[in-house]
PDB file of C-alpha atoms and ligand atoms in Angstrom:
ATOM      1  CA  MET A1286      -8.082  22.251 -17.453  1.00 45.00           C
ATOM      2  CA  THR A1287      -4.860  20.991 -18.701  1.00 42.00           C
ATOM      3  CA  ASN A1288      -3.621  17.300 -19.135  1.00 43.00           C
ATOM      4  CA  SER A1289      -0.353  16.817 -20.771  1.00 43.00           C
ATOM      5  CA  ASN A1290      -0.434  13.201 -21.383  1.00 44.00           C
ATOM      6  CA  ASN A1291      -2.818  10.451 -22.534  1.00 43.00           C
ATOM      7  CA  ILE A1292      -1.380   7.704 -20.584  1.00 44.00           C
ATOM      8  CA  PRO A1293      -4.158   4.976 -20.034  1.00 48.00           C
ATOM      9  CA  GLN A1294      -5.360   5.572 -16.557  1.00 72.00           C
ATOM     10  CA  SER A1295      -5.520   2.094 -15.371  1.00 90.00           C
ATOM     11  CA  ASP A1296      -3.129   1.117 -12.678  1.00 96.00           C
ATOM     12  CA  SER A1297      -2.119   4.925 -12.325  1.00 96.00           C
ATOM     13  CA  LEU A1298      -1.583   7.524  -9.843  1.00 97.00           C
ATOM     14  CA  GLN A1299      -2.457  11.051 -10.737  1.00 96.00           C
ATOM     15  CA  ARG A1300      -1.902  14.148  -8.756  1.00 97.00           C
ATOM     16  CA  PHE A1301      -3.937  17.149  -9.188  1.00 97.00           C
ATOM     17  CA  LEU A1302      -4.001  20.658  -8.034  1.00 96.00           C
ATOM     18  CA  PHE A1303      -6.611  23.552  -7.695  1.00 95.00           C
ATOM     19  CA  GLU A1304      -4.999  26.472  -9.434  1.00 93.00           C
ATOM     20  CA  GLN A1305      -7.136  29.113  -7.583  1.00 90.00           C
ATOM     21  CA  ALA A1306      -6.919  27.249  -4.089  1.00 92.00           C
ATOM     22  CA  PRO A1307      -4.616  26.051  -1.606  1.00 93.00           C
ATOM     23  CA  VAL A1308      -6.020  22.399  -2.119  1.00 95.00           C
ATOM     24  CA  ARG A1309      -4.151  19.392  -3.761  1.00 97.00           C
ATOM     25  CA  GLY A1310      -5.451  15.726  -4.527  1.00 97.00           C
ATOM     26  CA  GLU A1311      -4.788  12.578  -5.994  1.00 97.00           C
ATOM     27  CA  LEU A1312      -6.354   9.759  -7.639  1.00 97.00           C
ATOM     28  CA  VAL A1313      -5.258   6.120  -7.819  1.00 98.00           C
ATOM     29  CA  HIS A1314      -6.776   3.245  -9.924  1.00 97.00           C
ATOM     30  CA  LEU A1315      -5.575  -0.504  -9.621  1.00 98.00           C
ATOM     31  CA  ASP A1316      -6.524  -2.762 -11.858  1.00 96.00           C
ATOM     32  CA  ALA A1317      -4.366  -5.457 -13.152  1.00 97.00           C
ATOM     33  CA  SER A1318      -2.105  -4.670 -10.162  1.00 97.00           C
ATOM     34  CA  TRP A1319      -5.113  -5.322  -7.741  1.00 97.00           C
ATOM     35  CA  ARG A1320      -6.089  -8.548  -9.670  1.00 97.00           C
ATOM     36  CA  SER A1321      -2.201  -9.553  -9.014  1.00 96.00           C
ATOM     37  CA  VAL A1322      -2.711  -9.388  -5.557  1.00 96.00           C
ATOM     38  CA  LEU A1323      -6.231 -11.177  -5.648  1.00 96.00           C
ATOM     39  CA  GLU A1324      -5.370 -14.306  -8.088  1.00 94.00           C
ATOM     40  CA  ARG A1325      -2.375 -15.566  -5.605  1.00 92.00           C
ATOM     41  CA  HIS A1326      -4.962 -16.211  -2.720  1.00 91.00           C
ATOM     42  CA  ASP A1327      -8.783 -16.775  -2.263  1.00 91.00           C
ATOM     43  CA  TYR A1328      -9.677 -13.988  -0.117  1.00 94.00           C
ATOM     44  CA  PRO A1329     -13.309 -13.857   1.293  1.00 94.00           C
ATOM     45  CA  GLU A1330     -15.232 -11.112  -0.303  1.00 93.00           C
ATOM     46  CA  VAL A1331     -15.592  -8.735   2.669  1.00 93.00           C
ATOM     47  CA  LEU A1332     -11.731  -8.840   3.688  1.00 95.00           C
ATOM     48  CA  ARG A1333     -10.785  -8.522   0.004  1.00 95.00           C
ATOM     49  CA  ASN A1334     -12.477  -5.148  -0.447  1.00 95.00           C
ATOM     50  CA  LEU A1335     -10.809  -3.957   3.084  1.00 96.00           C
ATOM     51  CA  MET A1336      -7.511  -4.945   1.480  1.00 97.00           C
ATOM     52  CA  GLY A1337      -8.381  -3.127  -1.762  1.00 97.00           C
ATOM     53  CA  GLU A1338      -9.031   0.000   0.193  1.00 98.00           C
ATOM     54  CA  LEU A1339      -6.034  -0.155   2.055  1.00 98.00           C
ATOM     55  CA  ALA A1340      -3.804  -0.928  -1.244  1.00 98.00           C
ATOM     56  CA  ALA A1341      -5.387   2.213  -2.533  1.00 98.00           C
ATOM     57  CA  ALA A1342      -4.561   4.289   0.551  1.00 97.00           C
ATOM     58  CA  ALA A1343      -0.994   2.950   0.539  1.00 97.00           C
ATOM     59  CA  VAL A1344      -0.295   4.331  -2.956  1.00 97.00           C
ATOM     60  CA  LEU A1345      -2.003   7.535  -1.939  1.00 97.00           C
ATOM     61  CA  LEU A1346       0.016   8.158   0.974  1.00 95.00           C
ATOM     62  CA  ALA A1347       3.332   6.646  -0.672  1.00 95.00           C
ATOM     63  CA  ALA A1348       2.646   9.689  -3.388  1.00 95.00           C
ATOM     64  CA  THR A1349       1.988  12.209  -0.530  1.00 93.00           C
ATOM     65  CA  LEU A1350       5.018  11.340   1.213  1.00 91.00           C
ATOM     66  CA  LYS A1351       6.922  11.298  -1.999  1.00 87.00           C
ATOM     67  CA  LEU A1352       9.226   8.664  -0.319  1.00 85.00           C
ATOM     68  CA  GLN A1353      12.071   7.015  -1.538  1.00 87.00           C
ATOM     69  CA  GLY A1354      12.139   3.394   0.180  1.00 93.00           C
ATOM     70  CA  SER A1355       8.804   1.570   1.048  1.00 95.00           C
ATOM     71  CA  LEU A1356       5.704   2.129   3.137  1.00 96.00           C
ATOM     72  CA  VAL A1357       4.005  -0.876   4.907  1.00 97.00           C
ATOM     73  CA  LEU A1358       0.319  -0.057   6.332  1.00 97.00           C
ATOM     74  CA  GLN A1359      -0.824  -2.826   8.662  1.00 97.00           C
ATOM     75  CA  ILE A1360      -4.344  -3.203  10.292  1.00 96.00           C
ATOM     76  CA  MET A1361      -3.884  -5.660  13.266  1.00 96.00           C
ATOM     77  CA  GLY A1362      -7.516  -6.534  14.384  1.00 94.00           C
ATOM     78  CA  ARG A1363      -8.915  -8.599  17.373  1.00 91.00           C
ATOM     79  CA  GLY A1364     -11.964  -9.508  15.568  1.00 91.00           C
ATOM     80  CA  PRO A1365     -12.010 -12.277  12.798  1.00 94.00           C
ATOM     81  CA  VAL A1366      -9.559 -10.137  10.640  1.00 95.00           C
ATOM     82  CA  LYS A1367      -6.389 -10.472  12.145  1.00 95.00           C
ATOM     83  CA  LEU A1368      -4.226  -8.735   9.709  1.00 96.00           C
ATOM     84  CA  LEU A1369      -4.140  -6.776   6.510  1.00 97.00           C
ATOM     85  CA  VAL A1370      -0.954  -5.570   5.366  1.00 97.00           C
ATOM     86  CA  VAL A1371       0.038  -3.494   2.143  1.00 98.00           C
ATOM     87  CA  GLU A1372       3.427  -2.628   0.841  1.00 97.00           C
ATOM     88  CA  CYS A1373       3.837   0.261  -1.522  1.00 97.00           C
ATOM     89  CA  SER A1374       7.447   1.369  -2.462  1.00 96.00           C
ATOM     90  CA  GLY A1375       8.130   5.176  -4.051  1.00 94.00           C
ATOM     91  CA  ASP A1376       8.378   3.819  -7.469  1.00 94.00           C
ATOM     92  CA  MET A1377       4.784   2.521  -6.926  1.00 96.00           C
ATOM     93  CA  LYS A1378       5.427  -1.281  -6.588  1.00 97.00           C
ATOM     94  CA  LEU A1379       2.689  -2.761  -4.572  1.00 97.00           C
ATOM     95  CA  ARG A1380       1.815  -6.179  -2.875  1.00 97.00           C
ATOM     96  CA  ALA A1381      -0.762  -6.880  -0.150  1.00 97.00           C
ATOM     97  CA  THR A1382      -1.717  -9.962   2.104  1.00 96.00           C
ATOM     98  CA  ALA A1383      -4.175 -10.737   5.065  1.00 96.00           C
ATOM     99  CA  LYS A1384      -4.860 -13.019   7.918  1.00 95.00           C
ATOM    100  CA  TRP A1385      -8.351 -14.196   8.924  1.00 95.00           C
ATOM    101  CA  SER A1386      -9.993 -16.973  10.771  1.00 92.00           C
ATOM    102  CA  GLY A1387     -13.167 -18.721  10.114  1.00 88.00           C
ATOM    103  CA  GLU A1388     -16.007 -17.777   7.678  1.00 87.00           C
ATOM    104  CA  LEU A1389     -16.402 -14.133   7.286  1.00 88.00           C
ATOM    105  CA  ALA A1390     -19.819 -12.902   6.896  1.00 86.00           C
ATOM    106  CA  GLN A1391     -21.068  -9.471   5.388  1.00 87.00           C
ATOM    107  CA  SER A1392     -20.619  -7.451   8.749  1.00 88.00           C
ATOM    108  CA  SER A1393     -19.356  -3.913   9.514  1.00 90.00           C
ATOM    109  CA  PHE A1394     -15.729  -2.871   9.850  1.00 91.00           C
ATOM    110  CA  ALA A1395     -16.014  -2.753  13.619  1.00 90.00           C
ATOM    111  CA  GLU A1396     -17.226  -6.445  13.928  1.00 91.00           C
ATOM    112  CA  LEU A1397     -14.325  -7.556  11.297  1.00 93.00           C
ATOM    113  CA  ILE A1398     -11.678  -5.839  13.046  1.00 92.00           C
ATOM    114  CA  GLY A1399     -12.791  -5.268  16.461  1.00 85.00           C
ATOM    115  CA  GLU A1400     -10.597  -3.184  18.571  1.00 88.00           C
ATOM    116  CA  GLY A1401      -7.106  -3.240  16.796  1.00 93.00           C
ATOM    117  CA  GLN A1402      -3.986  -1.415  15.876  1.00 95.00           C
ATOM    118  CA  PHE A1403      -3.046   0.589  13.031  1.00 95.00           C
ATOM    119  CA  ALA A1404       0.793   0.574  12.065  1.00 96.00           C
ATOM    120  CA  ILE A1405       2.741   2.349   9.652  1.00 95.00           C
ATOM    121  CA  THR A1406       6.381   1.437   8.853  1.00 96.00           C
ATOM    122  CA  LEU A1407       8.839   3.871   6.568  1.00 94.00           C
ATOM    123  CA  ASP A1408      11.750   1.732   5.453  1.00 91.00           C
ATOM    124  CA  PRO A1409      14.197   4.040   3.667  1.00 88.00           C
ATOM    125  CA  LYS A1410      15.718   0.843   2.118  1.00 85.00           C
ATOM    126  CA  ASP A1411      19.234   2.442   1.890  1.00 85.00           C
ATOM    127  CA  GLY A1412      20.504   0.644   5.230  1.00 84.00           C
ATOM    128  CA  GLY A1413      18.892   3.294   7.412  1.00 86.00           C
ATOM    129  CA  GLN A1414      16.685   2.980  10.519  1.00 90.00           C
ATOM    130  CA  PRO A1415      12.933   1.901   9.429  1.00 91.00           C
ATOM    131  CA  TYR A1416      10.374   4.104  11.323  1.00 92.00           C
ATOM    132  CA  GLN A1417       7.437   2.663  12.857  1.00 93.00           C
ATOM    133  CA  GLY A1418       4.235   4.332  14.315  1.00 92.00           C
ATOM    134  CA  ILE A1419       1.793   2.169  15.886  1.00 93.00           C
ATOM    135  CA  VAL A1420      -1.666   3.564  17.028  1.00 91.00           C
ATOM    136  CA  GLU A1421      -4.981   2.380  18.178  1.00 92.00           C
ATOM    137  CA  ILE A1422      -7.503   2.178  15.428  1.00 92.00           C
ATOM    138  CA  GLU A1423      -9.692   5.347  15.064  1.00 88.00           C
ATOM    139  CA  GLY A1424     -12.367   5.383  12.567  1.00 90.00           C
ATOM    140  CA  ALA A1425     -15.029   2.994  11.373  1.00 91.00           C
ATOM    141  CA  SER A1426     -13.479   2.288   7.860  1.00 94.00           C
ATOM    142  CA  VAL A1427     -10.147   2.402   6.347  1.00 95.00           C
ATOM    143  CA  ALA A1428     -10.542   5.957   4.758  1.00 96.00           C
ATOM    144  CA  GLU A1429     -11.462   7.176   8.287  1.00 95.00           C
ATOM    145  CA  ILE A1430      -8.263   5.579   9.780  1.00 94.00           C
ATOM    146  CA  MET A1431      -6.091   6.919   7.136  1.00 94.00           C
ATOM    147  CA  GLN A1432      -7.433  10.535   7.017  1.00 92.00           C
ATOM    148  CA  ASN A1433      -7.182  10.579  10.941  1.00 92.00           C
ATOM    149  CA  TYR A1434      -3.573   9.369  10.829  1.00 92.00           C
ATOM    150  CA  MET A1435      -2.818  11.722   7.929  1.00 89.00           C
ATOM    151  CA  SER A1436      -4.363  14.568   9.451  1.00 87.00           C
ATOM    152  CA  HIS A1437      -2.592  14.159  12.753  1.00 87.00           C
ATOM    153  CA  SER A1438       0.997  13.302  11.009  1.00 87.00           C
ATOM    154  CA  GLU A1439       0.888  15.682   8.361  1.00 82.00           C
ATOM    155  CA  GLN A1440      -0.627  18.590  10.263  1.00 87.00           C
ATOM    156  CA  LEU A1441      -2.934  19.120   6.944  1.00 91.00           C
ATOM    157  CA  GLU A1442      -6.520  18.484   6.682  1.00 93.00           C
ATOM    158  CA  THR A1443      -6.996  15.394   4.818  1.00 95.00           C
ATOM    159  CA  ARG A1444      -9.903  13.237   3.175  1.00 97.00           C
ATOM    160  CA  LEU A1445      -9.941  10.082   1.601  1.00 97.00           C
ATOM    161  CA  TRP A1446     -12.668   8.337  -0.396  1.00 98.00           C
ATOM    162  CA  LEU A1447     -11.813   4.452  -1.121  1.00 98.00           C
ATOM    163  CA  ALA A1448     -13.433   1.726  -2.983  1.00 97.00           C
ATOM    164  CA  ALA A1449     -12.728  -1.834  -4.078  1.00 97.00           C
ATOM    165  CA  ASP A1450     -14.245  -5.062  -5.638  1.00 96.00           C
ATOM    166  CA  GLY A1451     -13.046  -8.161  -7.153  1.00 96.00           C
ATOM    167  CA  GLN A1452     -11.489  -6.227 -10.246  1.00 96.00           C
ATOM    168  CA  HIS A1453     -10.452  -2.739  -9.231  1.00 97.00           C
ATOM    169  CA  ALA A1454      -9.607  -0.776  -6.336  1.00 97.00           C
ATOM    170  CA  ALA A1455      -9.444   3.183  -6.234  1.00 97.00           C
ATOM    171  CA  GLY A1456      -9.082   5.955  -4.115  1.00 98.00           C
ATOM    172  CA  MET A1457      -9.176   9.771  -4.092  1.00 98.00           C
ATOM    173  CA  LEU A1458      -7.226  12.042  -1.501  1.00 97.00           C
ATOM    174  CA  LEU A1459      -7.992  15.664  -1.042  1.00 97.00           C
ATOM    175  CA  GLN A1460      -5.534  17.765   1.091  1.00 96.00           C
ATOM    176  CA  LYS A1461      -6.007  21.191   2.373  1.00 94.00           C
ATOM    177  CA  LEU A1462      -2.775  23.075   1.894  1.00 93.00           C
ATOM    178  CA  PRO A1463      -1.408  25.959   3.952  1.00 89.00           C
ATOM    179  CA  ASP A1464      -2.760  29.274   2.662  1.00 79.00           C
ATOM    180  CA  THR A1465       0.056  31.425   1.132  1.00 70.00           C
ATOM    181  CA  ASP A1466       0.469  34.838  -0.442  1.00 59.00           C
ATOM    182  CA  LYS A1467       0.181  32.961  -3.687  1.00 59.00           C
ATOM    183  CA  HIS A1468      -3.796  33.007  -3.313  1.00 54.00           C
ATOM    184  CA  GLU A1469      -4.197  36.616  -2.247  1.00 57.00           C
ATOM    185  CA  ASP A1470      -7.846  36.340  -4.166  1.00 61.00           C
ATOM    186  CA  ALA A1471      -8.203  32.703  -2.889  1.00 59.00           C
ATOM    187  CA  ASP A1472     -11.820  31.798  -2.337  1.00 66.00           C
ATOM    188  CA  THR A1473     -11.918  30.591   1.275  1.00 74.00           C
ATOM    189  CA  ASP A1474     -14.802  28.229   0.328  1.00 88.00           C
ATOM    190  CA  ALA A1475     -12.789  26.122  -1.742  1.00 91.00           C
ATOM    191  CA  TRP A1476     -11.674  23.254   0.740  1.00 94.00           C
ATOM    192  CA  PRO A1477     -15.541  22.778   1.780  1.00 95.00           C
ATOM    193  CA  ARG A1478     -16.765  23.102  -1.510  1.00 95.00           C
ATOM    194  CA  ALA A1479     -14.237  20.165  -2.852  1.00 96.00           C
ATOM    195  CA  VAL A1480     -15.010  18.051  -0.005  1.00 97.00           C
ATOM    196  CA  ILE A1481     -18.774  18.446  -0.475  1.00 97.00           C
ATOM    197  CA  LEU A1482     -18.428  17.689  -4.103  1.00 97.00           C
ATOM    198  CA  ALA A1483     -16.131  14.834  -3.720  1.00 97.00           C
ATOM    199  CA  GLU A1484     -18.874  13.523  -1.279  1.00 97.00           C
ATOM    200  CA  THR A1485     -21.433  13.185  -4.371  1.00 96.00           C
ATOM    201  CA  LEU A1486     -18.993  10.442  -5.961  1.00 96.00           C
ATOM    202  CA  LYS A1487     -20.510   7.072  -6.196  1.00 96.00           C
ATOM    203  CA  THR A1488     -18.633   3.897  -5.696  1.00 96.00           C
ATOM    204  CA  ASP A1489     -18.768   3.186  -9.466  1.00 95.00           C
ATOM    205  CA  GLU A1490     -17.719   6.360 -10.491  1.00 95.00           C
ATOM    206  CA  LEU A1491     -14.426   6.237  -8.215  1.00 96.00           C
ATOM    207  CA  LEU A1492     -13.638   2.348  -9.413  1.00 96.00           C
ATOM    208  CA  LEU A1493     -14.467   2.910 -13.013  1.00 93.00           C
ATOM    209  CA  LEU A1494     -14.217   6.599 -14.332  1.00 94.00           C
ATOM    210  CA  PRO A1495     -11.007   7.807 -15.587  1.00 93.00           C
ATOM    211  CA  ALA A1496      -9.215  10.523 -13.515  1.00 93.00           C
ATOM    212  CA  LYS A1497      -9.959  13.126 -16.197  1.00 93.00           C
ATOM    213  CA  THR A1498     -13.380  12.525 -16.398  1.00 94.00           C
ATOM    214  CA  LEU A1499     -13.902  12.132 -12.742  1.00 95.00           C
ATOM    215  CA  ILE A1500     -12.101  15.463 -12.179  1.00 96.00           C
ATOM    216  CA  GLN A1501     -14.242  17.268 -14.857  1.00 95.00           C
ATOM    217  CA  ARG A1502     -17.524  15.861 -13.365  1.00 95.00           C
ATOM    218  CA  LEU A1503     -16.796  16.853  -9.806  1.00 96.00           C
ATOM    219  CA  TYR A1504     -14.855  20.058 -10.289  1.00 96.00           C
ATOM    220  CA  HIS A1505     -16.041  21.374 -13.917  1.00 95.00           C
ATOM    221  CA  GLU A1506     -16.217  24.941 -12.336  1.00 93.00           C
ATOM    222  CA  ASP A1507     -12.708  25.090 -10.955  1.00 93.00           C
ATOM    223  CA  ASP A1508      -9.401  25.484 -12.724  1.00 94.00           C
ATOM    224  CA  ILE A1509      -7.695  22.063 -12.284  1.00 96.00           C
ATOM    225  CA  ARG A1510      -4.146  20.881 -13.083  1.00 96.00           C
ATOM    226  CA  LEU A1511      -3.774  17.308 -13.692  1.00 95.00           C
ATOM    227  CA  PHE A1512      -0.228  15.949 -13.382  1.00 96.00           C
ATOM    228  CA  ASP A1513       1.125  13.175 -15.778  1.00 94.00           C
ATOM    229  CA  ALA A1514      -0.025   9.772 -14.635  1.00 95.00           C
ATOM    230  CA  GLN A1515       2.438   7.607 -12.546  1.00 95.00           C
ATOM    231  CA  ARG A1516       2.212   3.736 -13.279  1.00 96.00           C
ATOM    232  CA  VAL A1517       1.513   1.574 -10.233  1.00 97.00           C
ATOM    233  CA  GLU A1518       2.382  -2.339 -10.441  1.00 97.00           C
ATOM    234  CA  PHE A1519       2.137  -5.346  -8.509  1.00 97.00           C
ATOM    235  CA  PHE A1520       5.804  -6.479  -7.318  1.00 96.00           C
ATOM    236  CA  CYS A1521       6.972  -9.098  -4.532  1.00 96.00           C
ATOM    237  CA  SER A1522      10.267  -8.245  -3.355  1.00 92.00           C
ATOM    238  CA  CYS A1523      10.608 -12.021  -2.151  1.00 95.00           C
ATOM    239  CA  SER A1524      13.720 -14.066  -3.634  1.00 95.00           C
ATOM    240  CA  ARG A1525      15.519 -17.240  -2.971  1.00 94.00           C
ATOM    241  CA  ASP A1526      18.431 -15.328  -1.541  1.00 92.00           C
ATOM    242  CA  ASN A1527      16.311 -13.486   0.920  1.00 91.00           C
ATOM    243  CA  VAL A1528      15.201 -16.880   2.201  1.00 93.00           C
ATOM    244  CA  ALA A1529      18.584 -18.207   2.136  1.00 92.00           C
ATOM    245  CA  LYS A1530      19.530 -15.335   4.333  1.00 92.00           C
ATOM    246  CA  MET A1531      16.661 -15.979   6.788  1.00 91.00           C
ATOM    247  CA  LEU A1532      17.802 -19.521   7.219  1.00 92.00           C
ATOM    248  CA  GLN A1533      21.298 -18.433   8.081  1.00 91.00           C
ATOM    249  CA  MET A1534      19.924 -16.184  10.643  1.00 92.00           C
ATOM    250  CA  LEU A1535      18.018 -19.011  12.113  1.00 91.00           C
ATOM    251  CA  GLY A1536      21.160 -20.626  12.677  1.00 91.00           C
ATOM    252  CA  ARG A1537      22.875 -24.111  11.449  1.00 91.00           C
ATOM    253  CA  GLU A1538      21.625 -26.186  14.412  1.00 92.00           C
ATOM    254  CA  GLU A1539      18.158 -25.094  13.806  1.00 92.00           C
ATOM    255  CA  VAL A1540      18.233 -25.648  10.246  1.00 93.00           C
ATOM    256  CA  ASP A1541      19.760 -29.287  10.742  1.00 93.00           C
ATOM    257  CA  SER A1542      17.229 -30.199  13.247  1.00 93.00           C
ATOM    258  CA  ILE A1543      14.291 -29.387  10.912  1.00 92.00           C
ATOM    259  CA  LEU A1544      16.009 -31.488   8.016  1.00 93.00           C
ATOM    260  CA  ALA A1545      16.546 -34.115  10.499  1.00 93.00           C
ATOM    261  CA  GLU A1546      12.732 -34.765  10.491  1.00 93.00           C
ATOM    262  CA  ARG A1547      12.009 -33.798   7.047  1.00 92.00           C
ATOM    263  CA  GLU A1548      13.344 -33.963   3.227  1.00 93.00           C
ATOM    264  CA  THR A1549      12.955 -30.242   2.943  1.00 94.00           C
ATOM    265  CA  ILE A1550      12.641 -26.783   4.448  1.00 94.00           C
ATOM    266  CA  GLU A1551       9.507 -25.051   2.595  1.00 93.00           C
ATOM    267  CA  VAL A1552       9.135 -21.435   3.133  1.00 92.00           C
ATOM    268  CA  HIS A1553       6.345 -19.744   1.077  1.00 91.00           C
ATOM    269  CA  CYS A1554       5.861 -16.046   0.590  1.00 94.00           C
ATOM    270  CA  GLU A1555       2.627 -14.916   2.179  1.00 93.00           C
ATOM    271  CA  PHE A1556       2.416 -11.959  -0.202  1.00 95.00           C
ATOM    272  CA  CYS A1557       2.811 -13.578  -3.844  1.00 94.00           C
ATOM    273  CA  ASN A1558       2.448 -17.406  -2.697  1.00 91.00           C
ATOM    274  CA  GLN A1559       5.901 -18.251  -4.021  1.00 94.00           C
ATOM    275  CA  ARG A1560       7.229 -21.487  -2.684  1.00 95.00           C
ATOM    276  CA  TYR A1561      11.032 -21.909  -1.548  1.00 96.00           C
ATOM    277  CA  GLU A1562      12.529 -25.501  -0.915  1.00 95.00           C
ATOM    278  CA  PHE A1563      15.750 -26.073   0.544  1.00 94.00           C
ATOM    279  CA  ASP A1564      17.115 -29.470   1.110  1.00 93.00           C
ATOM    280  CA  LYS A1565      20.083 -30.831   2.765  1.00 93.00           C
ATOM    281  CA  VAL A1566      22.606 -30.180   0.005  1.00 92.00           C
ATOM    282  CA  ASP A1567      21.130 -26.692  -0.274  1.00 92.00           C
ATOM    283  CA  ALA A1568      21.520 -26.008   3.384  1.00 91.00           C
ATOM    284  CA  GLU A1569      25.255 -27.009   3.227  1.00 91.00           C
ATOM    285  CA  MET A1570      25.507 -24.488   0.591  1.00 89.00           C
ATOM    286  CA  ILE A1571      23.830 -21.742   2.731  1.00 88.00           C
ATOM    287  CA  PHE A1572      26.253 -22.160   5.521  1.00 88.00           C
ATOM    288  CA  LEU A1573      29.404 -22.766   3.279  1.00 83.00           C
ATOM    289  CA  ASP A1574      28.613 -19.354   2.101  1.00 66.00           C
ATOM    290  CA  SER A1575      28.595 -17.673   5.511  1.00 61.00           C
ATOM    291  CA  ILE A1576      31.664 -19.472   7.107  1.00 57.00           C
ATOM    292  CA  VAL A1577      34.421 -17.128   7.239  1.00 54.00           C
ATOM    293  CA  LEU A1578      37.607 -18.912   5.926  1.00 53.00           C
ATOM    294  CA  PRO A1579      40.822 -18.888   7.805  1.00 56.00           C
ATOM    295  CA  PRO A1580      43.693 -17.136   5.916  1.00 56.00           C
ATOM    296  CA  SER A1581      45.037 -18.925   3.306  1.00 53.00           C
ATOM    297  CA  GLU A1582      47.650 -21.288   3.989  1.00 48.00           C
ATOM    298  CA  ALA A1583      49.710 -20.236   0.924  1.00 45.00           C
ATOM    299  CA  ARG A1584      50.539 -16.818   2.441  1.00 46.00           C
ATOM    300  CA  HIS A1585      52.964 -18.723   4.851  1.00 45.00           C
TER     301      HIS A1585
HETATM  302 ZN1  LIG B 142       6.812 -13.132  -2.653  1.00 73.85          ZN
END
């Protein structure tokens, strides 16, 4: 087994490859980045763990797609959990939020979400059209939904293991690659064996073991190449400018009518809980900016 660096294993994504078989994998550990999500809202425990699993899954999928812009995963439920949202960018910046109603007791995924939909949005962030796919939820866990989705969309057999608690969120992905001539002496049992060994992984091991230790424990009989770790961070892309643009889109009339009833318009970001306030003077500035000025008198 080779590993070319000693980057700390926290808040990182690491890819790995079976040298003698067409199987690839990824491991993600979210620590400070995950706690940054949690310290901004008081999420019920059972919801928190689902969010953490979806956050780990988003990083695994972003790494699989090698995307440039950003990826948004949403689970829209008809049970007490209404919405789980995670956004992860190609450079591994992550944010997440959720909506729910009432007290959430410990119950099954099906009881929490009910029937619902799973949506994936790929936004190239380069001015190009975002792609959105929405499917009915297929599966009784975040991992099952994700592996069903990925097996269909990637046309490659994919398995995921996910876990989260109040301190960490983690995930492992295995994907069966198309068999090429490169693996003439390939052992055909490699895929089922890799999956069976991964099934032995305990939640604590997934959450707490460094990638290298975890891979050694599972696949000590295989030749595994472990790639350099990529850093994962919490980051919210909201800004005062973006909120101002949103108010511009809302229109002068609407903004004026809100400000006729109250001192300020308050907008708060559901991801990071940042509050943005706009008073009458701020509103003037927003719409001043958006007015197309007539040609200057000086030209006549
Ligand atoms: Zn924000």
